[in-house]
Coordinates of N, CA and C in Angstrom, one line a residue:
M1 N -6.7 17.9 14.2 CA -5.6 16.8 14.1 C -4.4 17.4 13.0
A2 N -3.4 17.4 13.3 CA -2.5 18.2 12.7 C -1.9 16.9 11.6
Q3 N -1.6 17.3 10.5 CA -1.3 16.7 9.4 C 0.2 16.6 9.3
T4 N 1.0 15.5 8.6 CA 2.3 15.6 8.4 C 2.6 16.5 7.4
E5 N 3.7 16.9 7.0 CA 4.4 17.7 5.9 C 4.0 16.8 4.5
E6 N 4.3 15.7 4.7 CA 4.2 14.6 3.5 C 2.6 14.8 3.0
Y7 N 1.9 14.7 4.1 CA 0.3 14.5 3.7 C -0.2 15.7 3.2
E8 N 0.3 16.9 3.5 CA 0.0 18.2 3.0 C 0.5 18.5 1.8
W9 N 1.9 18.2 1.5 CA 2.5 18.2 0.1 C 1.6 17.3 -0.8
M10 N 1.4 16.1 -0.5 CA 0.6 15.3 -1.3 C -0.8 15.7 -1.4
A11 N -1.6 16.2 -0.6 CA -2.8 16.7 -0.9 C -2.7 17.9 -2.1
Q12 N -2.0 18.8 -1.8 CA -2.0 20.0 -2.7 C -1.3 19.4 -3.9
F13 N -0.3 18.4 -4.1 CA 0.1 17.9 -5.4 C -1.2 17.4 -6.1
L14 N -1.9 16.5 -5.4 CA -3.0 15.7 -6.0 C -4.1 16.9 -6.4
K15 N -4.3 17.9 -5.9 CA -5.4 19.1 -6.3 C -4.6 19.8 -7.2
E16 N -3.5 20.0 -7.6 CA -2.9 20.7 -8.6 C -3.1 19.6 -10.0
L17 N -2.7 18.6 -9.6 CA -2.7 17.4 -10.7 C -4.1 17.3 -11.3
V18 N -5.2 17.2 -10.8 CA -6.4 17.2 -11.3 C -6.8 18.2 -12.1
K19 N -6.1 19.3 -12.0 CA -6.5 20.7 -12.7 C -5.8 20.4 -14.2
R20 N -5.0 19.5 -14.3 CA -4.2 19.4 -15.7 C -5.2 18.7 -16.5
R21 N -4.9 19.4 -17.9 CA -5.6 18.6 -19.2 C -5.4 17.2 -19.3
K22 N -6.6 16.6 -19.3 CA -6.4 15.1 -19.8 C -5.9 14.1 -18.5
V23 N -6.2 14.6 -17.4 CA -5.8 14.0 -16.2 C -6.9 13.5 -15.3
A24 N -7.3 12.2 -15.0 CA -8.3 11.7 -14.3 C -7.4 11.0 -13.0
L25 N -8.0 11.6 -11.8 CA -7.5 11.1 -10.8 C -8.5 9.9 -10.0
R26 N -8.1 8.7 -9.9 CA -8.9 7.7 -9.4 C -8.5 7.2 -8.0
R27 N -9.4 7.8 -7.1 CA -8.9 7.3 -5.7 C -9.7 6.2 -5.3
G28 N -9.1 4.9 -5.4 CA -9.7 3.7 -5.2 C -10.0 3.1 -3.6
E29 N -10.7 2.4 -3.4 CA -10.9 1.8 -2.1 C -10.3 0.5 -1.9
E30 N -9.6 0.1 -0.9 CA -9.2 -1.2 -0.7 C -10.6 -2.0 -0.4
L31 N -10.6 -3.4 -0.7 CA -11.7 -4.1 -0.5 C -11.7 -4.6 0.8
E32 N -12.9 -4.5 1.5 CA -13.0 -5.1 3.1 C -12.6 -6.5 3.2
T33 N -12.7 -7.3 2.1 CA -12.5 -8.8 2.3 C -10.7 -9.1 2.0
Q34 N -10.1 -8.0 2.0 CA -8.8 -8.3 2.0 C -7.8 -8.5 3.1
N35 N -7.0 -8.8 3.4 CA -6.3 -9.2 4.6 C -5.2 -8.0 4.9
G36 N -4.9 -7.4 3.7 CA -3.5 -6.5 3.8 C -2.4 -6.7 3.6
Y37 N -1.6 -7.5 4.7 CA -0.3 -7.8 4.7 C -0.3 -9.4 4.4
N38 N 0.8 -9.9 3.5 CA 0.9 -11.3 3.3 C 2.1 -11.7 3.9
L39 N 2.5 -12.9 4.3 CA 4.1 -13.5 4.5 C 4.5 -13.8 3.2
R40 N 5.9 -13.3 3.1 CA 6.5 -13.7 1.7 C 6.8 -15.3 1.8
H41 N 6.7 -15.7 0.4 CA 6.9 -17.1 0.4 C 8.2 -17.7 0.9
K42 N 9.2 -16.9 0.7 CA 10.7 -17.4 1.5 C 10.6 -17.5 2.7
A43 N 9.8 -16.7 3.4 CA 9.8 -16.6 4.9 C 9.0 -17.7 5.3
L44 N 7.9 -18.1 4.5 CA 6.9 -19.0 4.9 C 7.4 -20.4 4.9
K45 N 8.4 -20.5 3.7 CA 8.9 -21.9 3.8 C 10.0 -22.2 4.8
K46 N 10.8 -21.0 5.4 CA 11.7 -21.2 6.3 C 10.9 -21.4 7.6
L47 N 9.9 -20.7 7.8 CA 9.0 -20.9 9.0 C 8.5 -22.3 9.2
C48 N 7.9 -23.0 8.1 CA 7.4 -24.1 8.0 C 8.5 -25.1 8.3
A49 N 9.6 -24.9 7.9 CA 10.8 -25.9 7.9 C 11.5 -25.9 9.2
G50 N 11.0 -24.9 10.1 CA 11.4 -24.7 11.4 C 12.9 -24.0 11.7
S51 N 13.5 -23.6 10.4 CA 14.6 -22.7 10.4 C 14.5 -21.4 11.0
I52 N 13.4 -20.9 11.1 CA 13.2 -19.6 11.6 C 11.9 -19.7 12.6
T53 N 11.8 -19.0 13.5 CA 10.4 -18.7 14.2 C 9.5 -17.6 13.9
V54 N 8.6 -17.4 14.7 CA 7.6 -16.4 14.5 C 8.3 -15.1 15.1
Q55 N 9.2 -15.0 16.0 CA 9.7 -14.1 16.6 C 10.9 -13.5 15.8
D56 N 11.3 -14.5 14.7 CA 12.5 -14.1 13.9 C 11.9 -13.4 12.6
L57 N 10.7 -13.3 12.4 CA 9.9 -12.6 11.2 C 10.2 -11.0 11.5
T58 N 10.6 -10.5 10.4 CA 10.6 -8.9 10.3 C 9.7 -8.3 9.4
E59 N 9.8 -7.0 9.1 CA 8.8 -6.1 8.3 C 9.1 -6.8 6.9
R60 N 10.3 -6.8 6.6 CA 10.7 -7.4 5.2 C 10.1 -8.7 4.8
D61 N 9.8 -9.5 5.8 CA 9.1 -10.8 5.5 C 7.5 -10.5 5.2
F62 N 7.2 -9.4 5.0 CA 5.6 -9.3 4.9 C 5.5 -8.3 3.5
Y63 N 4.4 -8.3 2.7 CA 4.2 -7.3 1.6 C 2.8 -6.8 1.9
L64 N 2.6 -5.8 1.3 CA 1.2 -5.3 1.4 C 0.4 -5.7 0.2
D65 N -0.6 -6.6 0.3 CA -1.4 -7.0 -0.9 C -2.6 -6.3 -1.1
I66 N -2.7 -5.3 -1.9 CA -4.1 -4.6 -1.8 C -4.4 -4.7 -3.4
T67 N -5.7 -4.7 -3.7 CA -6.2 -4.4 -4.9 C -7.4 -3.5 -5.1
Q68 N -7.4 -2.5 -6.1 CA -8.5 -1.8 -6.1 C -9.8 -2.2 -6.6
K69 N -10.7 -1.9 -5.9 CA -12.3 -2.3 -6.4 C -12.4 -2.2 -7.8
G70 N -12.8 -3.1 -8.6 CA -12.8 -3.2 -9.8 C -11.7 -3.8 -10.8
W71 N -10.7 -4.0 -9.8 CA -9.6 -4.7 -10.6 C -9.4 -6.2 -10.4
I72 N -10.3 -6.8 -10.0 CA -9.9 -8.2 -9.3 C -9.9 -9.1 -10.7

């Protein structure tokens, strides 16, 4: 499986970063109970009021809601 240039760069960056003095890299896992994306409040209000439909929603109407394990 080929990796993107961004992935390769980030992997190398993280590898070098952990070699630095006084640096700890914590790679958390998202909780399985989380939904991931949520609808923004403003979009939800418009949807409930009937001023927009589900088909009118765009990527900007959602946000990624994740919390690392241990920070709940």
